mmCIF file of C-alpha atoms and ligand atoms in Angstrom:
data_model
loop_
_atom_site.group_PDB
_atom_site.id
_atom_site.type_symbol
_atom_site.label_atom_id
_atom_site.label_comp_id
_atom_site.label_asym_id
_atom_site.label_seq_id
_atom_site.Cartn_x
_atom_site.Cartn_y
_atom_site.Cartn_z
ATOM 1 C CA MET A 1 86.891 -28.042 -52.865
ATOM 2 C CA ILE A 2 86.117 -31.362 -51.138
ATOM 3 C CA GLU A 3 87.790 -34.475 -52.481
ATOM 4 C CA LEU A 4 86.750 -37.916 -51.300
ATOM 5 C CA LYS A 5 89.272 -40.575 -52.137
ATOM 6 C CA ASN A 6 88.431 -44.201 -51.494
ATOM 7 C CA VAL A 7 86.815 -43.298 -48.157
ATOM 8 C CA SER A 8 85.809 -46.263 -46.018
ATOM 9 C CA LYS A 9 84.199 -46.503 -42.608
ATOM 10 C CA TYR A 10 83.663 -49.638 -40.548
ATOM 11 C CA PHE A 11 81.972 -49.846 -37.180
ATOM 12 C CA GLY A 12 83.580 -52.983 -35.845
ATOM 13 C CA ASP A 13 82.858 -55.581 -38.503
ATOM 14 C CA THR A 14 80.031 -53.537 -39.998
ATOM 15 C CA ARG A 15 81.020 -52.081 -43.318
ATOM 16 C CA VAL A 16 79.153 -48.795 -43.823
ATOM 17 C CA LEU A 17 81.310 -46.988 -46.395
ATOM 18 C CA ASP A 18 83.738 -48.755 -48.676
ATOM 19 C CA GLY A 19 85.485 -46.809 -51.404
ATOM 20 C CA VAL A 20 83.585 -43.518 -51.665
ATOM 21 C CA THR A 21 85.304 -41.433 -54.326
ATOM 22 C CA GLY A 22 84.148 -38.108 -55.709
ATOM 23 C CA LYS A 23 84.506 -34.343 -55.670
ATOM 24 C CA VAL A 24 82.397 -31.455 -54.491
ATOM 25 C CA ASN A 25 83.180 -28.280 -56.424
ATOM 26 C CA ARG A 26 83.414 -24.866 -54.807
ATOM 27 C CA GLY A 27 80.103 -23.034 -54.899
ATOM 28 C CA GLU A 28 77.893 -25.972 -55.785
ATOM 29 C CA ILE A 29 75.028 -27.733 -54.062
ATOM 30 C CA PHE A 30 75.904 -31.412 -53.888
ATOM 31 C CA ALA A 31 73.338 -33.998 -52.805
ATOM 32 C CA VAL A 32 74.248 -37.332 -51.255
ATOM 33 C CA ILE A 33 71.253 -39.500 -52.092
ATOM 34 C CA GLY A 34 70.684 -42.975 -50.768
ATOM 35 C CA PRO A 35 68.192 -45.145 -48.933
ATOM 36 C CA SER A 36 67.959 -45.147 -45.159
ATOM 37 C CA GLY A 37 71.014 -46.831 -43.646
ATOM 38 C CA SER A 38 73.172 -46.325 -46.753
ATOM 39 C CA GLY A 39 75.715 -44.266 -44.800
ATOM 40 C CA LYS A 40 74.757 -40.691 -45.659
ATOM 41 C CA SER A 41 75.033 -39.409 -42.080
ATOM 42 C CA THR A 42 78.243 -41.299 -41.608
ATOM 43 C CA LEU A 43 79.763 -39.624 -44.670
ATOM 44 C CA LEU A 44 78.696 -36.117 -43.617
ATOM 45 C CA ARG A 45 80.009 -36.706 -40.114
ATOM 46 C CA LEU A 46 83.381 -37.691 -41.558
ATOM 47 C CA ILE A 47 83.495 -34.469 -43.573
ATOM 48 C CA ASP A 48 82.509 -32.477 -40.482
ATOM 49 C CA LEU A 49 85.361 -34.071 -38.468
ATOM 50 C CA LEU A 50 82.897 -35.649 -36.048
ATOM 51 C CA ASP A 51 84.380 -39.055 -36.829
ATOM 52 C CA THR A 52 87.452 -40.476 -38.583
ATOM 53 C CA PRO A 53 87.472 -42.738 -41.638
ATOM 54 C CA THR A 54 88.750 -46.301 -41.434
ATOM 55 C CA GLY A 55 90.551 -45.807 -44.740
ATOM 56 C CA GLY A 56 90.976 -43.375 -47.599
ATOM 57 C CA ALA A 57 91.183 -39.613 -47.384
ATOM 58 C CA ILE A 58 89.021 -36.506 -47.395
ATOM 59 C CA ARG A 59 90.730 -33.369 -48.670
ATOM 60 C CA VAL A 60 89.426 -29.849 -48.281
ATOM 61 C CA ASN A 61 91.317 -27.354 -50.434
ATOM 62 C CA GLY A 62 94.022 -29.978 -50.805
ATOM 63 C CA THR A 63 94.497 -30.685 -47.099
ATOM 64 C CA ASP A 64 93.837 -34.176 -45.748
ATOM 65 C CA ILE A 65 91.508 -33.074 -42.944
ATOM 66 C CA HIS A 66 91.964 -36.173 -40.818
ATOM 67 C CA ALA A 67 95.749 -36.233 -41.131
ATOM 68 C CA GLU A 68 96.218 -32.757 -39.725
ATOM 69 C CA GLN A 69 97.174 -32.501 -36.103
ATOM 70 C CA ARG A 70 95.522 -29.142 -35.807
ATOM 71 C CA ASN A 71 92.456 -29.154 -38.004
ATOM 72 C CA LEU A 72 90.764 -26.293 -36.176
ATOM 73 C CA SER A 73 91.027 -23.986 -39.178
ATOM 74 C CA ILE A 74 89.232 -26.567 -41.319
ATOM 75 C CA ARG A 75 86.619 -27.178 -38.658
ATOM 76 C CA ARG A 76 85.988 -23.434 -38.696
ATOM 77 C CA MET A 77 85.212 -23.480 -42.400
ATOM 78 C CA MET A 78 82.246 -25.770 -41.850
ATOM 79 C CA GLY A 79 78.761 -25.449 -40.441
ATOM 80 C CA MET A 80 76.457 -28.427 -40.005
ATOM 81 C CA VAL A 81 72.736 -28.924 -39.496
ATOM 82 C CA PHE A 82 71.460 -32.285 -38.275
ATOM 83 C CA GLN A 83 68.334 -34.220 -39.094
ATOM 84 C CA LYS A 84 66.806 -33.798 -35.676
ATOM 85 C CA PRO A 85 66.485 -30.080 -34.940
ATOM 86 C CA ALA A 86 69.044 -29.684 -32.167
ATOM 87 C CA VAL A 87 68.492 -26.617 -30.046
ATOM 88 C CA PHE A 88 69.456 -26.356 -26.421
ATOM 89 C CA ASN A 89 67.294 -25.019 -23.651
ATOM 90 C CA ALA A 90 68.040 -21.300 -23.880
ATOM 91 C CA THR A 91 66.955 -18.318 -25.944
ATOM 92 C CA VAL A 92 67.100 -18.384 -29.710
ATOM 93 C CA ALA A 93 69.843 -15.724 -29.587
ATOM 94 C CA GLU A 94 71.983 -17.865 -27.276
ATOM 95 C CA ASN A 95 71.505 -20.861 -29.547
ATOM 96 C CA VAL A 96 72.703 -18.879 -32.534
ATOM 97 C CA ALA A 97 75.584 -17.258 -30.623
ATOM 98 C CA VAL A 98 77.456 -20.419 -29.556
ATOM 99 C CA GLY A 99 79.770 -20.667 -32.564
ATOM 100 C CA LEU A 100 80.716 -17.021 -32.248
ATOM 101 C CA ARG A 101 81.475 -17.345 -28.538
ATOM 102 C CA PHE A 102 83.953 -20.151 -29.295
ATOM 103 C CA ARG A 103 85.660 -17.771 -31.675
ATOM 104 C CA GLY A 104 85.875 -15.057 -29.051
ATOM 105 C CA ALA A 105 83.915 -12.487 -31.031
ATOM 106 C CA SER A 106 83.126 -9.176 -29.369
ATOM 107 C CA LYS A 107 79.709 -8.563 -27.819
ATOM 108 C CA SER A 108 78.686 -6.004 -30.412
ATOM 109 C CA LYS A 109 79.800 -8.248 -33.240
ATOM 110 C CA ILE A 110 77.876 -11.176 -31.773
ATOM 111 C CA HIS A 111 74.785 -9.023 -31.480
ATOM 112 C CA THR A 112 74.961 -7.828 -35.087
ATOM 113 C CA ARG A 113 75.646 -11.277 -36.441
ATOM 114 C CA ILE A 114 72.761 -12.818 -34.497
ATOM 115 C CA GLU A 115 70.380 -10.225 -35.905
ATOM 116 C CA GLU A 116 71.642 -10.814 -39.438
ATOM 117 C CA ALA A 117 71.460 -14.589 -39.156
ATOM 118 C CA LEU A 118 67.938 -14.561 -37.690
ATOM 119 C CA ASP A 119 66.846 -12.121 -40.360
ATOM 120 C CA MET A 120 68.249 -14.407 -43.048
ATOM 121 C CA VAL A 121 66.215 -17.402 -41.867
ATOM 122 C CA GLY A 122 63.049 -15.341 -41.427
ATOM 123 C CA LEU A 123 63.165 -15.283 -37.623
ATOM 124 C CA ALA A 124 63.872 -11.596 -37.011
ATOM 125 C CA GLY A 125 62.541 -10.667 -33.583
ATOM 126 C CA TYR A 126 62.718 -14.236 -32.248
ATOM 127 C CA GLY A 127 65.976 -13.685 -30.317
ATOM 128 C CA GLU A 128 64.467 -13.625 -26.841
ATOM 129 C CA ARG A 129 62.137 -16.601 -27.327
ATOM 130 C CA ARG A 130 62.937 -19.928 -25.681
ATOM 131 C CA ALA A 131 64.228 -22.110 -28.519
ATOM 132 C CA ARG A 132 62.427 -25.226 -27.266
ATOM 133 C CA THR A 133 59.026 -23.543 -27.548
ATOM 134 C CA LEU A 134 59.349 -23.149 -31.325
ATOM 135 C CA SER A 135 57.903 -25.462 -33.970
ATOM 136 C CA GLY A 136 60.133 -28.109 -35.587
ATOM 137 C CA GLY A 137 60.520 -26.018 -38.720
ATOM 138 C CA GLU A 138 61.441 -22.921 -36.718
ATOM 139 C CA MET A 139 63.948 -24.899 -34.645
ATOM 140 C CA GLN A 140 65.557 -26.139 -37.829
ATOM 141 C CA ARG A 141 65.840 -22.528 -39.005
ATOM 142 C CA VAL A 142 67.511 -21.642 -35.692
ATOM 143 C CA ALA A 143 69.951 -24.502 -36.322
ATOM 144 C CA LEU A 144 70.568 -23.115 -39.808
ATOM 145 C CA ALA A 145 71.155 -19.612 -38.398
ATOM 146 C CA ARG A 146 73.621 -21.092 -35.906
ATOM 147 C CA ALA A 147 75.506 -22.850 -38.702
ATOM 148 C CA MET A 148 75.536 -19.725 -40.901
ATOM 149 C CA VAL A 149 76.474 -17.175 -38.241
ATOM 150 C CA ILE A 150 80.107 -18.277 -38.440
ATOM 151 C CA GLU A 151 80.070 -17.606 -42.202
ATOM 152 C CA PRO A 152 81.160 -21.113 -43.195
ATOM 153 C CA GLU A 153 82.577 -21.834 -46.635
ATOM 154 C CA ILE A 154 80.960 -25.252 -46.501
ATOM 155 C CA LEU A 155 77.470 -25.940 -45.155
ATOM 156 C CA LEU A 156 76.634 -29.582 -44.378
ATOM 157 C CA LEU A 157 72.955 -30.471 -44.074
ATOM 158 C CA ASP A 158 72.176 -34.007 -42.912
ATOM 159 C CA GLU A 159 68.616 -34.837 -44.014
ATOM 160 C CA PRO A 160 67.628 -31.346 -42.856
ATOM 161 C CA THR A 161 63.966 -31.707 -43.800
ATOM 162 C CA ALA A 162 63.341 -35.356 -42.883
ATOM 163 C CA ASN A 163 61.211 -34.520 -39.834
ATOM 164 C CA LEU A 164 59.398 -31.466 -41.139
ATOM 165 C CA ASP A 165 55.952 -30.616 -42.504
ATOM 166 C CA PRO A 166 55.720 -29.724 -46.226
ATOM 167 C CA VAL A 167 55.646 -25.954 -45.691
ATOM 168 C CA SER A 168 58.781 -26.085 -43.508
ATOM 169 C CA VAL A 169 60.448 -28.342 -46.066
ATOM 170 C CA ALA A 170 59.842 -25.727 -48.754
ATOM 171 C CA THR A 171 61.164 -22.959 -46.473
ATOM 172 C CA ILE A 172 64.390 -24.812 -45.691
ATOM 173 C CA GLU A 173 64.876 -25.727 -49.357
ATOM 174 C CA ASP A 174 64.380 -22.105 -50.358
ATOM 175 C CA LEU A 175 66.888 -20.958 -47.727
ATOM 176 C CA ALA A 176 69.495 -23.452 -48.921
ATOM 177 C CA VAL A 177 69.160 -22.218 -52.498
ATOM 178 C CA ARG A 178 69.399 -18.565 -51.407
ATOM 179 C CA ILE A 179 72.420 -19.180 -49.188
ATOM 180 C CA ASN A 180 74.198 -20.912 -52.033
ATOM 181 C CA ARG A 181 73.253 -18.302 -54.613
ATOM 182 C CA ASP A 182 73.705 -15.139 -52.555
ATOM 183 C CA LEU A 183 76.656 -16.081 -50.349
ATOM 184 C CA GLY A 184 78.368 -18.619 -52.607
ATOM 185 C CA THR A 185 78.419 -21.162 -49.774
ATOM 186 C CA THR A 186 79.247 -24.679 -50.926
ATOM 187 C CA ILE A 187 76.470 -26.969 -49.697
ATOM 188 C CA VAL A 188 76.549 -30.731 -49.202
ATOM 189 C CA PHE A 189 73.227 -32.179 -48.113
ATOM 190 C CA SER A 190 71.918 -35.697 -47.707
ATOM 191 C CA THR A 191 68.453 -36.957 -48.491
ATOM 192 C CA HIS A 192 66.576 -40.168 -49.180
ATOM 193 C CA ASP A 193 64.242 -38.137 -51.393
ATOM 194 C CA MET A 194 65.417 -38.174 -54.990
ATOM 195 C CA TYR A 195 62.971 -35.424 -55.899
ATOM 196 C CA GLN A 196 64.590 -33.153 -53.337
ATOM 197 C CA GLY A 197 67.951 -33.991 -54.868
ATOM 198 C CA GLN A 198 66.581 -33.112 -58.247
ATOM 199 C CA ARG A 199 65.080 -29.839 -57.010
ATOM 200 C CA LEU A 200 68.131 -28.515 -55.207
ATOM 201 C CA ALA A 201 71.354 -30.097 -56.342
ATOM 202 C CA HIS A 202 73.747 -29.069 -59.069
ATOM 203 C CA ARG A 203 75.253 -32.533 -58.762
ATOM 204 C CA ILE A 204 74.298 -35.724 -57.007
ATOM 205 C CA GLY A 205 76.207 -38.689 -55.611
ATOM 206 C CA VAL A 206 74.123 -41.843 -55.315
ATOM 207 C CA LEU A 207 75.272 -43.818 -52.304
ATOM 208 C CA MET A 208 74.720 -47.572 -52.583
ATOM 209 C CA ASN A 209 76.539 -50.513 -51.047
ATOM 210 C CA GLY A 210 79.007 -48.189 -49.348
ATOM 211 C CA MET A 211 80.110 -46.268 -52.417
ATOM 212 C CA PHE A 212 78.907 -43.786 -55.013
ATOM 213 C CA ALA A 213 77.138 -45.866 -57.617
ATOM 214 C CA GLN A 214 76.908 -42.721 -59.719
ATOM 215 C CA VAL A 215 77.962 -39.060 -59.561
ATOM 216 C CA GLY A 216 76.529 -36.479 -61.941
ATOM 217 C CA THR A 217 74.002 -33.750 -62.610
ATOM 218 C CA PRO A 218 70.356 -34.559 -61.798
ATOM 219 C CA ARG A 219 69.815 -34.972 -65.508
ATOM 220 C CA GLU A 220 72.649 -37.456 -65.808
ATOM 221 C CA VAL A 221 71.635 -39.378 -62.715
ATOM 222 C CA PHE A 222 67.902 -39.565 -63.377
ATOM 223 C CA THR A 223 67.858 -39.992 -67.133
ATOM 224 C CA LEU A 224 68.042 -43.574 -68.254
ATOM 225 C CA PRO A 225 70.777 -44.181 -70.786
HETATM 226 P P1 ADP B 1 71.873 -43.012 -43.369
HETATM 227 O O1 ADP B 1 72.237 -41.631 -42.919
HETATM 228 O O2 ADP B 1 72.045 -43.191 -44.847
HETATM 229 O O3 ADP B 1 70.511 -43.444 -42.930
HETATM 230 P P2 ADP B 1 73.825 -43.864 -41.420
HETATM 231 O O4 ADP B 1 75.117 -43.267 -41.833
HETATM 232 O O5 ADP B 1 73.072 -43.193 -40.338
HETATM 233 O O6 ADP B 1 72.897 -44.027 -42.721
HETATM 234 O O7 ADP B 1 74.026 -45.363 -40.989
HETATM 235 C C1 ADP B 1 74.588 -46.321 -41.870
HETATM 236 C C2 ADP B 1 74.796 -47.611 -41.106
HETATM 237 O O8 ADP B 1 75.836 -47.438 -40.158
HETATM 238 C C3 ADP B 1 73.582 -48.104 -40.349
HETATM 239 O O9 ADP B 1 73.507 -49.501 -40.491
HETATM 240 C C4 ADP B 1 73.915 -47.722 -38.912
HETATM 241 O O10 ADP B 1 73.298 -48.620 -38.034
HETATM 242 C C5 ADP B 1 75.411 -47.836 -38.895
HETATM 243 N N1 ADP B 1 76.032 -46.947 -37.891
HETATM 244 C C6 ADP B 1 76.034 -45.602 -37.936
HETATM 245 N N2 ADP B 1 76.701 -45.087 -36.873
HETATM 246 C C7 ADP B 1 77.109 -46.147 -36.145
HETATM 247 C C8 ADP B 1 77.850 -46.289 -34.919
HETATM 248 N N3 ADP B 1 78.292 -45.215 -34.258
HETATM 249 N N4 ADP B 1 78.080 -47.531 -34.473
HETATM 250 C C9 ADP B 1 77.650 -48.601 -35.156
HETATM 251 N N5 ADP B 1 76.963 -48.545 -36.295
HETATM 252 C C10 ADP B 1 76.685 -47.337 -36.795
HETATM 253 P P1 ADP B 2 75.258 -11.571 -21.591
HETATM 254 O O1 ADP B 2 75.170 -11.969 -20.168
HETATM 255 O O2 ADP B 2 76.505 -12.069 -22.259
HETATM 256 O O3 ADP B 2 74.996 -10.134 -21.829
HETATM 257 P P2 ADP B 2 72.856 -11.918 -23.105
HETATM 258 O O4 ADP B 2 71.893 -13.057 -23.121
HETATM 259 O O5 ADP B 2 72.390 -10.610 -22.634
HETATM 260 O O6 ADP B 2 74.110 -12.426 -22.298
HETATM 261 O O7 ADP B 2 73.400 -11.715 -24.570
HETATM 262 C C1 ADP B 2 74.235 -12.647 -25.170
HETATM 263 C C2 ADP B 2 74.657 -12.115 -26.515
HETATM 264 O O8 ADP B 2 73.611 -12.281 -27.455
HETATM 265 C C3 ADP B 2 74.961 -10.642 -26.434
HETATM 266 O O9 ADP B 2 76.130 -10.376 -27.206
HETATM 267 C C4 ADP B 2 73.756 -9.964 -27.031
HETATM 268 O O10 ADP B 2 74.131 -8.842 -27.797
HETATM 269 C C5 ADP B 2 73.189 -11.035 -27.946
HETATM 270 N N1 ADP B 2 71.736 -11.021 -27.883
HETATM 271 C C6 ADP B 2 70.978 -11.287 -26.838
HETATM 272 N N2 ADP B 2 69.683 -11.226 -27.120
HETATM 273 C C7 ADP B 2 69.615 -10.900 -28.422
HETATM 274 C C8 ADP B 2 68.538 -10.686 -29.345
HETATM 275 N N3 ADP B 2 67.261 -10.782 -28.991
HETATM 276 N N4 ADP B 2 68.840 -10.402 -30.607
HETATM 277 C C9 ADP B 2 70.101 -10.282 -30.984
HETATM 278 N N5 ADP B 2 71.163 -10.467 -30.171
HETATM 279 C C10 ADP B 2 70.930 -10.773 -28.910
#
């Protein structure tokens, strides 16, 4: 579903990615694992069209997403959650509704979808609360509801649990597994925690020196030859 072909990214003279090649299959959970500064965020941001590669190509369902003049339809297939829980200063419902408003959904549809999305992340009844008064873990669940409310085919999670307490980590991990299993959403997440990769991912890409040093199942990646 996502094909990375020789993807490179330089910031000025700084080489961050250099020759990332690999595939994410439809319906799988794919982990990008690497140490801090290895380029995980950079790679997810390229997939999410938040930045453009210096070289190489990223294809989604066969389309080079950065070559398209109008990549709105591809952008609409993707939801992303960032490392730092990013909620704006409004109610939880408003935070979740933004993606739907951009799509011009009707009021009743927005209302139903907000309820469903909050219910999914275990925050039913939180709609009227101010998002900034919630705990970090709850804010991250609001961010997840906001990403899921548009029913994305691809969910990108950039170190989604890096700033959370252990209970919230387990909650987010459980939600990711359920979303993938129940909705069939393809998930790409990044982590510096190889145990998290092992727990969640069907396949893992190990990012080192700007490229995938290895791509395979957790068993393949973590078992010494
Ligand atoms: P990771 O997510 O694995 O921690 P990042 O993708 O955030 O890694 O960063 C990889 C490297 O790219 C770091 O050295 C970082 O400083 C650099 N980098 C990321 N974004 C920019 C930018 N906009 N300008 C310059 N350097 C950047
Ligand atoms: P507006 O001025 O557009 O009516 P509201 O804040 O009343 O703004 O509602 C914005 C949208 O979010 C509406 O479509 C509404 O149905 C939905 N909404 C507002 N609060 C909630 C909530 N607590 N739970 C679910 N949906 C909500």
